[in-house]
Coordinates of C-alpha atoms in Angstrom, one line a residue:
M60 CA 2.7 55.5 5.6
K61 CA 3.2 57.4 8.9
L62 CA 2.9 56.0 12.4
L63 CA 1.4 58.5 14.8
T64 CA 1.6 57.6 18.5
W65 CA -1.6 59.2 20.0
T66 CA -0.5 57.8 23.4
P67 CA 3.1 56.9 24.2
M68 CA 4.3 53.5 23.0
A69 CA 6.5 51.4 25.2
F70 CA 8.7 48.4 24.2
Y71 CA 8.2 45.8 26.9
K72 CA 9.8 46.4 30.3
K73 CA 13.0 48.0 28.9
R74 CA 14.4 50.5 26.5
F75 CA 13.7 50.5 22.8
P76 CA 16.4 48.4 21.0
R77 CA 19.4 50.1 19.3
D78 CA 21.5 49.0 16.4
R79 CA 25.3 48.8 16.5
E80 CA 25.5 52.5 15.7
G81 CA 23.2 53.3 18.7
R82 CA 20.2 54.2 16.6
S83 CA 16.9 53.4 18.3
F84 CA 14.2 51.5 16.3
I85 CA 10.8 49.8 16.5
P86 CA 11.2 46.1 15.4
A87 CA 9.0 44.8 12.6
N88 CA 7.6 42.3 15.2
A89 CA 5.9 45.1 17.1
F90 CA 3.9 46.0 14.0
K91 CA 3.2 42.3 13.2
E92 CA 2.0 41.5 16.6
A93 CA -0.5 44.4 16.5
F94 CA -1.7 43.3 13.1
T95 CA -2.0 39.7 14.3
S96 CA -4.4 40.7 17.1
A97 CA -6.5 42.7 14.7
V98 CA -6.7 40.1 12.0
I99 CA -7.4 37.2 14.4
Y100 CA -10.3 39.2 15.9
Y101 CA -11.7 40.3 12.6
Y102 CA -11.7 36.9 10.8
I103 CA -13.1 35.0 13.7
K104 CA -15.9 37.6 13.9
K105 CA -16.4 37.7 10.1
D106 CA -16.1 34.0 9.1
K107 CA -18.2 31.3 10.8
E108 CA -16.1 28.5 9.4
I109 CA -12.9 30.1 10.9
E110 CA -14.7 30.6 14.2
H111 CA -15.9 27.0 14.3
R112 CA -12.5 25.6 13.5
I113 CA -10.8 27.7 16.2
K114 CA -13.4 26.8 18.7
N115 CA -12.9 23.1 18.1
Y116 CA -9.1 23.6 18.5
L117 CA -9.6 25.5 21.8
F118 CA -11.8 22.8 23.2
K119 CA -9.0 20.3 22.9
K120 CA -7.4 19.1 26.2
G121 CA -3.8 19.7 26.9
L122 CA -3.5 23.0 25.0
K123 CA 0.1 24.4 25.0
P124 CA 0.0 28.1 25.7
E125 CA 3.1 28.8 23.7
K126 CA 1.5 27.3 20.6
I127 CA -2.1 28.6 20.7
I128 CA -1.6 31.8 18.8
D129 CA 0.6 30.2 16.2
R130 CA -2.1 27.6 15.5
I131 CA -4.8 30.2 15.3
K132 CA -2.7 32.2 12.8
E133 CA -2.2 29.0 10.8
I134 CA -6.0 28.3 10.6
I135 CA -6.7 31.9 9.4
S136 CA -3.7 31.9 7.0
E137 CA -4.9 28.7 5.3
K138 CA -7.8 30.7 4.0
Y139 CA -6.7 34.3 4.1
S140 CA -3.2 35.6 3.1
I141 CA -3.4 39.0 4.7
L142 CA -0.8 38.4 7.4
K143 CA 1.6 36.6 5.1
E144 CA 1.6 39.4 2.6
I145 CA 2.4 42.3 4.8
E146 CA 5.9 43.6 4.0
L147 CA 7.8 45.7 6.6
P148 CA 11.5 46.5 7.1
E149 CA 13.0 44.7 10.1
K150 CA 13.8 48.0 11.8
V151 CA 11.8 51.2 11.7
F152 CA 14.2 53.9 13.0
I153 CA 12.9 56.5 15.4
D154 CA 14.2 59.9 16.4
E155 CA 16.0 59.7 19.7
R156 CA 14.5 63.1 20.6
E157 CA 11.1 61.5 20.7
L158 CA 12.1 59.0 23.3
Y159 CA 11.9 59.7 27.1
E160 CA 11.6 57.8 30.4
T161 CA 8.5 58.0 32.5
R162 CA 6.8 56.1 35.3
A163 CA 4.4 53.3 34.3
V164 CA 2.0 51.3 36.4
V165 CA 0.2 48.1 35.8
F166 CA -3.4 48.9 36.4
D167 CA -5.9 46.1 37.1
L168 CA -9.1 47.0 35.3
K169 CA -11.2 44.5 37.4
R170 CA -10.0 45.8 40.8
W171 CA -9.3 49.4 39.8
E172 CA -5.9 49.5 41.4
D173 CA -2.2 49.6 40.6
V174 CA -0.5 46.2 41.0
A175 CA 3.0 47.1 39.9
E176 CA 5.1 50.1 38.9
F177 CA 8.4 50.8 37.1
E178 CA 10.3 53.3 35.0
I179 CA 10.1 52.7 31.2
E180 CA 11.3 54.3 28.0
V181 CA 8.5 55.4 25.7
F182 CA 8.2 56.8 22.2
K183 CA 5.8 59.7 21.5
G184 CA 6.0 61.1 18.0
E185 CA 5.7 60.1 14.5
V186 CA 7.7 58.1 12.0
E187 CA 7.6 57.0 8.4
V188 CA 6.7 53.3 8.0
P189 CA 7.3 51.8 4.5
L190 CA 4.6 49.1 4.8
K191 CA 3.4 47.2 1.7
T192 CA 0.2 45.2 1.5
S193 CA -2.2 44.2 -1.2
H194 CA -5.0 44.0 1.4
L195 CA -5.1 47.6 2.7
E196 CA -8.8 47.9 2.9
K197 CA -9.1 44.5 4.8
L198 CA -6.3 45.6 7.1
K199 CA -8.1 48.9 7.8
A200 CA -11.4 47.0 8.6
A201 CA -9.6 44.5 10.8
C202 CA -7.7 47.1 12.8
H203 CA -10.9 49.2 13.3
S204 CA -12.9 46.3 14.4
Y205 CA -10.4 45.1 16.9
C206 CA -9.2 48.4 18.3
E207 CA -12.7 49.8 18.8
A208 CA -13.7 46.6 20.5
L209 CA -10.6 46.7 22.8
A210 CA -11.1 50.3 23.7
N211 CA -14.8 49.8 24.5
M212 CA -14.0 46.7 26.6
E213 CA -11.5 48.7 28.7
K214 CA -14.0 51.6 29.0
K215 CA -16.8 49.2 30.1
M216 CA -14.6 47.6 32.7
L217 CA -13.8 51.0 34.2
K218 CA -17.6 52.0 34.4
D219 CA -17.7 55.1 36.7
H220 CA -13.9 55.3 37.2
P221 CA -12.7 58.9 36.3
L222 CA -10.4 57.4 33.6
A223 CA -13.4 56.3 31.6
E224 CA -14.7 59.8 31.2
S225 CA -11.4 61.7 31.0
F226 CA -9.6 59.3 28.6
Y227 CA -11.7 56.4 27.2
I228 CA -14.8 58.3 26.0
P229 CA -12.7 60.7 23.9
L230 CA -10.5 57.8 22.8
T231 CA -13.5 55.7 21.6
N232 CA -14.8 58.7 19.7
S233 CA -11.4 59.4 18.1
I234 CA -10.5 55.9 17.0
K235 CA -13.4 55.9 14.5
K236 CA -11.7 58.7 12.6
W237 CA -8.2 57.1 12.5
E238 CA -7.2 55.5 9.2
I239 CA -5.6 52.4 10.6
P240 CA -5.8 52.1 14.4
L241 CA -3.2 49.9 16.2
R242 CA -2.5 49.0 19.8
M243 CA 1.3 48.6 19.8
G244 CA 4.2 47.6 22.0
M245 CA 3.9 46.9 25.7
W246 CA 0.3 47.9 26.7
T247 CA -0.6 45.0 28.9
D248 CA 1.6 42.5 30.9
L249 CA -0.7 39.6 30.2
R250 CA 0.5 36.7 28.0
F251 CA -2.1 36.7 25.2
K252 CA -2.5 40.5 25.0
G253 CA -5.7 40.9 22.9
H254 CA -5.2 37.9 20.7
L255 CA -8.1 35.9 22.2
L256 CA -10.4 38.9 22.9
F257 CA -13.2 37.7 20.6
F258 CA -13.8 34.6 22.7
W259 CA -14.6 36.5 25.9
R260 CA -18.2 36.8 24.7
I261 CA -18.5 33.0 24.4
K262 CA -19.0 31.7 28.0
E263 CA -18.1 28.1 27.3
I264 CA -14.8 29.1 25.6
R265 CA -13.7 31.6 28.2
N266 CA -14.5 29.1 31.0
K267 CA -12.6 26.3 29.2
L268 CA -9.6 28.6 28.6
F269 CA -9.6 29.8 32.2
E270 CA -9.7 26.2 33.4
E271 CA -7.0 25.1 31.0
L272 CA -4.7 28.1 31.1
K273 CA -5.5 29.7 34.5
T274 CA -5.8 33.1 33.0
D275 CA -8.4 35.7 32.0
I276 CA -8.3 35.9 28.2
R277 CA -9.2 39.6 28.4
P278 CA -6.2 42.0 28.7
T279 CA -7.4 43.1 32.2
K280 CA -4.0 44.5 33.3
I281 CA -3.0 47.5 31.2
I282 CA 0.0 49.9 31.3
Y283 CA -1.1 53.3 32.6
L284 CA 1.2 56.3 32.4
P285 CA 0.3 58.6 35.4
K286 CA 2.2 61.7 34.2
E287 CA 0.5 61.5 30.8
K288 CA -2.8 60.3 32.2
T289 CA -3.2 57.8 29.4
T290 CA -2.9 54.1 28.8
A291 CA -0.1 53.0 26.5
G292 CA 0.2 52.1 22.9
W293 CA -2.7 53.7 21.0
C294 CA -1.4 54.4 17.6
E295 CA -2.5 55.2 14.0
L296 CA -1.0 54.4 10.7
S297 CA -1.9 57.4 8.5
I298 CA -1.7 57.0 4.7

């Protein structure tokens, strides 16, 4: 498979990691995190039993933020093996010539304003990814379901903002044609990224989580790249 970065991918608030020989790479965890968001969204949406079990868990008092996503993954993995059976190398090496530094801002989708800015290294190019899975069609479906929902959420929050027309309308049309869409790397600075996106539509859950965790479970602060006029991390795995 080949990873195509339709918009630049960042790796948290720092440079991409290098090995001892100075070669830059994308860690397997960056892929796994993107797959996890998609699979969580897809199976909660698809399977009422899974949705019910996770809702019951989230209604418990004294939730520990650092354990929430691991527990949700456990609930899904008890029934579906899709995440456990994805095989990736620990390091996917990328061409140094496809890395560059640029200015990034943290853009608040609710307030339509920049709340922070910094210089960051980004990857814009393509790279071979030797991914193995026996659940390719399910993975495709999960990634489409999640990424299309995420893009539409961001577009909806922007409403009449110029970015909605210049970037998000073309993006939401393009994603439908991608083989396996992914949102990768550092594309928001919020803790749960898009892992809990599904539950935003359920008022009682989103209110409970806001009360318990003191955070909006939507990824409302996203990484915007002013020079490129795009938000970060929209990628495609092409077979």
